[in-house]
XYZ file of C-alpha atoms in Angstrom:
506
model
C 121.759 99.651 113.973
C 121.636 102.078 111.025
C 119.180 104.959 110.959
C 116.951 103.402 108.254
C 116.388 100.340 110.444
C 115.632 102.607 113.400
C 113.050 104.445 111.269
C 111.578 101.098 110.156
C 111.240 99.999 113.783
C 109.667 103.339 114.724
C 107.069 102.936 111.959
C 106.257 99.424 113.181
C 105.852 100.634 116.738
C 103.667 103.505 115.604
C 101.405 101.102 113.712
C 101.142 98.971 116.848
C 100.147 102.049 118.826
C 97.563 102.919 116.160
C 96.215 99.361 116.297
C 95.771 99.639 120.073
C 93.875 102.909 119.629
C 91.828 101.333 116.828
C 90.796 98.453 119.087
C 89.898 101.021 121.747
C 87.467 102.567 119.214
C 89.387 105.799 118.641
C 87.857 107.880 115.793
C 89.232 106.653 112.477
C 89.771 110.246 111.292
C 92.238 110.747 114.140
C 94.115 107.549 113.265
C 94.664 108.316 109.570
C 95.702 111.860 110.487
C 98.089 110.624 113.172
C 99.719 108.186 110.731
C 100.174 111.009 108.226
C 101.687 113.359 110.811
C 104.165 110.677 111.895
C 105.308 110.090 108.307
C 105.509 113.872 107.775
C 107.872 114.230 110.711
C 110.000 111.333 109.478
C 110.440 112.530 105.890
C 111.166 116.098 107.001
C 113.779 114.841 109.449
C 115.502 112.691 106.813
C 115.386 115.564 104.317
C 117.167 117.836 106.774
C 119.679 115.164 107.824
C 120.748 114.631 104.202
C 121.209 118.358 103.705
C 118.600 118.664 100.970
C 117.565 122.100 102.204
C 120.686 123.548 100.584
C 119.224 122.827 97.140
C 116.414 124.651 95.342
C 113.919 121.769 95.602
C 110.407 121.550 97.083
C 109.270 118.311 98.693
C 105.533 117.978 98.074
C 103.022 115.333 99.185
C 100.486 114.365 96.511
C 97.618 111.880 96.164
C 96.194 110.432 99.368
C 99.293 111.558 101.230
C 98.630 115.071 99.946
C 95.123 114.887 101.409
C 96.660 114.122 104.789
C 95.043 110.662 104.899
C 97.303 107.658 105.490
C 96.292 104.146 106.429
C 98.855 101.820 108.041
C 100.420 100.650 104.749
C 99.316 103.309 102.268
C 101.681 104.478 99.532
C 103.634 107.668 100.178
C 103.338 109.721 96.973
C 105.970 112.451 96.659
C 106.800 115.127 94.104
C 110.333 116.557 94.043
C 109.861 119.909 92.327
C 112.711 122.024 91.031
C 113.034 124.959 88.673
C 115.601 124.458 85.916
C 118.151 121.721 86.568
C 119.635 119.587 89.309
C 123.332 119.382 90.027
C 125.034 116.034 90.618
C 125.121 116.579 94.381
C 121.367 117.214 94.459
C 120.646 114.100 92.397
C 122.838 112.022 94.688
C 121.164 113.400 97.823
C 117.683 112.671 96.382
C 118.751 109.106 95.590
C 119.892 108.662 99.192
C 116.619 110.133 100.449
C 114.488 107.748 98.378
C 116.676 104.756 99.299
C 116.360 105.621 102.987
C 112.552 105.663 102.826
C 112.500 102.346 100.972
C 114.856 100.827 103.543
C 112.494 102.091 106.250
C 109.818 99.949 104.544
C 107.706 102.823 103.235
C 106.022 102.235 99.870
C 107.190 105.274 97.908
C 105.739 106.604 94.700
C 107.757 109.561 93.460
C 108.427 111.866 90.538
C 111.255 114.345 90.005
C 110.164 117.156 87.701
C 110.665 120.792 86.849
C 107.768 123.137 87.428
C 107.303 123.514 83.670
C 107.248 119.750 83.026
C 104.881 119.190 85.940
C 102.343 121.669 84.563
C 102.706 120.369 80.995
C 102.065 116.775 82.050
C 99.238 117.862 84.324
C 97.453 119.568 81.425
C 97.331 116.345 79.373
C 96.900 113.720 82.098
C 93.896 113.986 84.416
C 95.451 111.600 86.953
C 98.494 113.854 87.333
C 96.208 116.906 87.427
C 94.170 115.321 90.214
C 97.278 114.527 92.259
C 98.447 118.118 91.856
C 95.130 119.513 93.068
C 95.771 117.667 96.336
C 99.409 118.768 96.599
C 100.592 119.691 100.103
C 103.897 121.377 100.910
C 106.201 119.442 103.227
C 109.616 121.104 103.210
C 112.255 122.639 100.967
C 111.766 125.661 98.711
C 108.248 126.855 99.515
C 108.221 129.505 96.772
C 108.298 126.707 94.173
C 105.252 125.124 95.765
C 103.476 128.494 95.807
C 104.073 128.927 92.072
C 102.738 125.414 91.426
C 99.712 126.036 93.653
C 98.827 129.248 91.827
C 99.367 127.770 88.347
C 97.143 124.731 88.788
C 94.277 126.946 89.902
C 94.320 129.006 86.714
C 91.576 128.494 84.143
C 94.019 127.341 81.448
C 95.197 124.359 83.529
C 91.896 122.435 83.549
C 88.509 124.053 83.143
C 85.800 122.841 85.519
C 83.842 121.321 82.634
C 86.804 119.454 81.105
C 87.886 118.175 84.500
C 84.352 117.014 85.324
C 84.028 115.134 82.026
C 87.430 113.476 82.482
C 86.689 112.347 86.055
C 83.189 111.167 85.107
C 84.591 109.112 82.213
C 87.335 107.767 84.463
C 84.720 106.669 87.004
C 82.517 105.068 84.341
C 85.482 103.053 83.059
C 86.347 101.962 86.602
C 82.755 100.940 87.318
C 82.658 98.875 84.124
C 85.485 96.689 85.416
C 83.777 95.487 88.612
C 80.473 95.146 90.418
C 79.758 96.847 93.725
C 78.335 93.539 94.945
C 81.187 91.148 94.234
C 81.686 88.827 97.180
C 85.382 89.798 97.283
C 85.138 93.540 96.597
C 87.883 96.109 96.191
C 86.792 98.643 98.792
C 88.767 101.415 97.122
C 87.892 101.099 93.429
C 84.582 99.173 93.265
C 81.417 101.225 92.600
C 80.411 102.896 95.852
C 83.925 102.584 97.262
C 86.326 105.243 98.467
C 87.163 106.388 94.934
C 83.533 107.420 94.405
C 83.668 109.661 97.474
C 87.007 111.073 96.345
C 85.589 111.782 92.872
C 82.951 114.032 94.446
C 85.678 115.850 96.398
C 87.931 116.213 93.330
C 85.218 117.716 91.163
C 84.257 120.094 93.984
C 87.886 121.050 94.479
C 88.266 121.987 90.829
C 84.925 123.775 90.473
C 84.750 125.634 93.793
C 88.306 125.494 95.024
C 86.893 123.564 97.986
C 89.439 121.779 100.137
C 86.956 119.617 102.082
C 83.601 117.958 101.528
C 82.160 120.087 104.344
C 82.497 123.173 102.151
C 79.911 121.814 99.697
C 77.206 122.675 102.230
C 78.247 126.340 102.015
C 77.834 126.213 98.239
C 74.347 124.626 98.522
C 75.491 121.498 96.667
C 75.159 119.271 99.696
C 72.536 119.364 102.413
C 73.713 118.923 106.028
C 72.026 115.503 106.282
C 73.703 114.393 103.037
C 77.094 115.550 104.294
C 76.549 113.609 107.518
C 75.619 110.507 105.521
C 78.603 110.835 103.195
C 81.028 111.273 106.098
C 79.438 108.328 107.920
C 79.964 106.145 104.837
C 83.545 107.361 104.467
C 84.234 106.654 108.135
C 83.019 103.068 107.802
C 85.040 102.460 104.623
C 88.130 103.993 106.254
C 87.633 101.749 109.295
C 87.310 98.722 107.028
C 90.420 99.690 105.064
C 92.423 100.316 108.243
C 91.509 96.863 109.580
C 92.272 95.277 106.195
C 95.748 96.871 106.107
C 96.454 95.668 109.636
C 95.255 92.146 108.874
C 97.071 91.798 105.536
C 100.222 93.588 106.698
C 100.450 95.482 103.395
C 98.654 98.017 101.205
C 95.661 95.794 100.385
C 92.241 96.966 99.222
C 90.676 93.657 98.156
C 88.464 92.150 100.810
C 89.256 88.525 100.015
C 87.517 85.566 101.657
C 90.803 84.609 103.331
C 90.878 87.767 105.453
C 87.202 88.672 105.864
C 86.775 86.891 109.185
C 89.928 88.391 110.721
C 88.939 91.865 109.520
C 85.442 91.451 110.973
C 86.823 90.378 114.340
C 89.309 93.271 114.377
C 86.414 95.654 113.755
C 84.617 94.213 116.768
C 81.962 92.057 115.088
C 81.081 88.865 116.943
C 79.178 85.735 115.946
C 75.621 85.873 117.242
C 72.374 85.209 115.390
C 74.425 86.124 112.329
C 78.105 85.397 111.641
C 80.505 88.265 112.310
C 81.673 88.323 108.690
C 78.070 88.453 107.438
C 77.330 91.427 109.687
C 80.383 93.279 108.405
C 79.743 92.533 104.752
C 76.053 93.459 104.977
C 77.101 96.833 106.431
C 79.632 97.178 103.615
C 77.155 96.478 100.806
C 74.555 98.807 102.263
C 77.206 101.490 102.621
C 78.379 101.286 99.007
C 74.770 101.454 97.805
C 74.346 104.724 99.735
C 77.595 106.106 98.308
C 76.559 105.161 94.766
C 73.268 107.021 95.134
C 74.897 110.140 96.598
C 77.610 110.033 93.946
C 75.050 109.814 91.133
C 72.983 112.672 92.509
C 75.902 114.988 93.205
C 77.683 114.366 89.906
C 74.430 115.092 88.119
C 74.254 118.408 89.990
C 77.897 119.134 89.170
C 77.192 118.423 85.521
C 74.513 121.104 85.509
C 76.859 123.536 87.257
C 79.947 122.887 85.133
C 78.479 122.151 81.708
C 75.333 124.256 82.027
C 72.546 123.825 79.526
C 74.801 123.493 76.480
C 72.109 121.333 74.977
C 68.575 121.926 76.222
C 66.871 118.764 77.411
C 63.509 118.016 75.867
C 60.696 118.550 78.367
C 57.437 116.645 78.056
C 54.548 116.807 80.499
C 53.459 113.515 82.069
C 50.738 114.657 84.471
C 50.126 117.364 87.042
C 52.931 116.047 89.276
C 55.658 114.980 86.859
C 57.404 115.729 83.601
C 60.099 114.079 81.537
C 63.290 116.090 81.178
C 65.439 114.362 78.574
C 65.810 110.803 79.882
C 65.011 111.821 83.472
C 61.718 111.867 85.356
C 61.253 115.108 87.298
C 58.749 115.987 90.018
C 57.182 119.408 89.627
C 57.214 120.150 93.360
C 59.465 119.280 96.303
C 56.567 118.022 98.425
C 55.052 115.572 95.930
C 56.236 112.605 98.030
C 54.398 113.823 101.112
C 51.792 111.380 99.803
C 53.636 108.078 100.183
C 51.789 106.471 97.268
C 53.606 108.899 94.977
C 56.865 107.148 95.875
C 55.636 104.010 94.119
C 53.730 105.839 91.403
C 56.963 107.549 90.331
C 58.311 104.154 89.289
C 55.059 103.158 87.648
C 55.465 106.204 85.399
C 59.008 105.054 84.614
C 57.577 101.713 83.479
C 55.001 103.459 81.310
C 57.519 105.785 79.612
C 60.283 104.002 77.702
C 62.211 107.273 77.266
C 62.876 107.556 81.001
C 66.109 106.014 82.272
C 66.876 107.827 85.537
C 65.599 110.228 88.199
C 66.433 113.932 87.975
C 68.794 114.972 90.792
C 66.434 117.398 92.623
C 63.679 114.768 92.452
C 66.066 112.099 93.721
C 66.919 114.381 96.644
C 63.198 114.726 97.492
C 62.719 110.972 97.115
C 65.590 110.270 99.499
C 64.040 112.559 102.128
C 60.649 110.874 101.757
C 62.162 107.387 101.906
C 63.896 108.192 105.206
C 60.712 109.675 106.635
C 58.642 106.489 106.233
C 57.586 104.979 109.546
C 56.041 101.801 108.132
C 56.471 99.601 105.093
C 54.935 101.110 101.962
C 53.096 97.846 101.285
C 50.785 98.716 104.191
C 49.343 101.562 102.099
C 46.549 100.273 99.782
C 47.354 102.904 97.148
C 51.009 101.837 97.173
C 49.936 98.216 96.731
C 47.727 99.191 93.824
C 50.598 101.021 92.085
C 52.992 98.143 92.805
C 50.525 95.679 91.257
C 50.418 97.795 88.112
C 54.214 97.720 87.970
C 54.223 93.911 88.209
C 51.697 93.627 85.384
C 53.348 96.164 83.107
C 55.561 94.853 80.241
C 58.362 97.181 81.456
C 57.725 96.467 85.119
C 61.155 94.929 85.674
C 62.794 98.153 84.466
C 60.902 100.006 87.198
C 61.682 97.326 89.810
C 65.368 97.568 88.964
C 65.303 101.326 89.561
C 63.338 100.785 92.791
C 66.030 98.400 93.992
C 68.792 100.851 93.051
C 67.238 103.634 95.113
C 66.181 101.617 98.167
C 62.446 101.815 97.432
C 61.960 98.084 96.934
C 63.176 97.512 100.490
C 61.028 100.416 101.726
C 58.058 98.617 100.174
C 58.949 95.016 101.142
C 60.523 94.516 104.605
C 61.461 90.977 103.536
C 63.617 92.422 100.750
C 65.411 94.636 103.227
C 66.529 91.499 105.068
C 68.385 90.122 102.017
C 70.085 93.390 101.030
C 73.821 92.815 101.264
C 73.313 89.202 102.414
C 76.426 87.104 101.717
C 76.254 83.667 100.038
C 78.983 81.236 101.056
C 78.862 78.659 98.275
C 80.329 77.916 94.849
C 77.158 78.726 92.931
C 76.679 82.438 93.619
C 78.924 85.352 92.716
C 76.804 88.121 94.263
C 74.838 89.003 97.375
C 71.308 87.594 97.652
C 69.571 90.813 96.614
C 71.905 91.414 93.667
C 71.589 87.783 92.569
C 67.782 88.185 92.590
C 68.031 91.533 90.814
C 70.086 89.930 88.037
C 67.523 87.145 87.746
C 64.869 89.802 87.127
C 67.062 91.416 84.471
C 67.461 88.051 82.738
C 63.685 87.596 82.692
C 63.499 91.016 81.076
C 66.046 89.914 78.455
C 63.756 87.032 77.423
C 61.061 89.588 76.660
C 63.218 91.595 74.252
C 62.743 90.902 70.565
C 66.472 91.144 69.818
C 67.130 88.209 72.174
C 65.085 85.689 70.164
C 68.166 84.184 68.526
C 70.035 83.787 71.823
C 67.000 82.512 73.795
C 64.551 81.145 71.202
C 62.511 78.989 73.605
C 62.579 81.494 76.449
C 61.455 84.286 74.136
C 58.465 82.244 73.010
C 57.433 81.033 76.459
C 57.730 84.423 78.174
C 55.209 85.910 75.782
C 52.745 83.050 76.280
C 52.450 83.505 80.020
C 48.943 84.687 80.932
C 50.278 86.459 84.049
C 53.927 87.430 83.681
C 53.615 89.314 86.980
C 53.416 85.985 88.836
C 56.751 84.927 87.343
C 58.265 88.265 88.356
C 56.853 87.935 91.862
C 58.185 84.381 92.111
C 61.630 85.623 91.072
C 61.559 88.371 93.711
C 60.738 85.834 96.452
C 62.663 82.771 95.298
C 65.571 83.411 97.707
C 63.779 85.570 100.272
C 64.096 82.956 103.040
C 67.850 83.570 103.134
C 67.022 86.786 104.937
C 65.335 84.728 107.664
C 68.253 82.406 108.308
C 67.318 80.069 105.472
C 63.942 79.051 106.908
C 61.620 77.797 104.191
C 58.616 80.083 104.057
C 55.885 80.805 101.582
C 56.160 84.157 99.828
C 52.441 84.518 100.422
C 53.068 84.516 104.169
C 55.246 87.580 103.758
C 52.684 89.630 101.842
C 49.462 91.310 102.983
C 46.430 89.233 102.052
C 44.902 91.856 99.709
C 48.130 91.783 97.703
C 48.144 87.983 97.417
C 44.456 87.779 96.527
C 44.866 90.308 93.741
C 47.505 88.106 92.069
C 45.350 85.014 92.109
């Protein structure tokens, strides 16, 4: 048997060993590191066997491989870096090296470049620049790697502000192509997926020179609890991706219906009061929502740090607790949400101010703390119910409800809503989870109310404005699918609400 086939068999056996450890609940961080270390040892061995050390070339891992994170069938991204030119013998040896790795069944992505070309391309292509930031020396001429490492950390390579803008725009474009709540999500590129966590790390790496997310705590950009949450989310997504690779037998990131049940079983979920696949997918959707919120907050903070106040945001007082800063609502103190009714009143103020689109990052951080600290549903507080009623009655109430849903406050208010968050729908009529389907229904009701939609929805636009109590329609929309969170049992929405709330809508 030739050596490439022996290497292929060794990789298969190593994956089998990793699978056994995975099923024994070994930490996923250890598994992706172990896979990377095994591939490292293989490529270094082949490099030496082919005599490539006699040439002035550096073998460098980039991308996910550069980060030291490999899943069972992840691509192996390599940069062959040299100084001026390659002789024919060196080119031939590199060809043999690449062919060997392909024959061993490794998915190789590679580039062969001079140091000058590498830096030139990196300056004009943010994807190449990002890969270079994660570069890790493997073997060969280390002095070449050192020169690359030093050059890409100079201010003229990519400034923090330019890099931030490029990665933010890249993320926005990626988010525009897919929903986080597709029933067959791409766990790597969908909003809230692994790319969103990596984007935070990339921006931090460029701005601070940070090599790990943990370092953001030292720079006061991440609180310890936020770091723990982010790492918990990453661990779950890594576990899901590992199981998906093992099930599909290839580098697959789409969680298709065909494999969802096998992936769920491999992760240890079992059918009980809820199907195993439903349990897994509910955990997935709740995880990506947490990642999306952390990503939004941290990128907003990075924007302030990298771009500064190049254009001062207009500040307008709202009341003694809040002000509008540009298109953000901002709390004037960190402890404003110690009074739980302020959690709901924040969104009422959003409804009342059409210039407000989002929550200012420091305020969002305070809101997240307060949301976690709640020991009972917010609907049990009469002042919260009063503010929620005002939101339902307000012409822009759906705008506020949408933001409440985005930041987990709707589920903190309504326990019944929490039950449908991330709930799968196995039929031909729904493309989203139950909560996202309901959320989009609310947004469509809002569209009927907009003057510019009269041509597209002439009858709907007339009828919506003739309703004596639009809040009842909104409430009906919120609860129209709520029974799916109770196993499909038909229940009255009134039975799920406190009686003072129901009576006030009558």
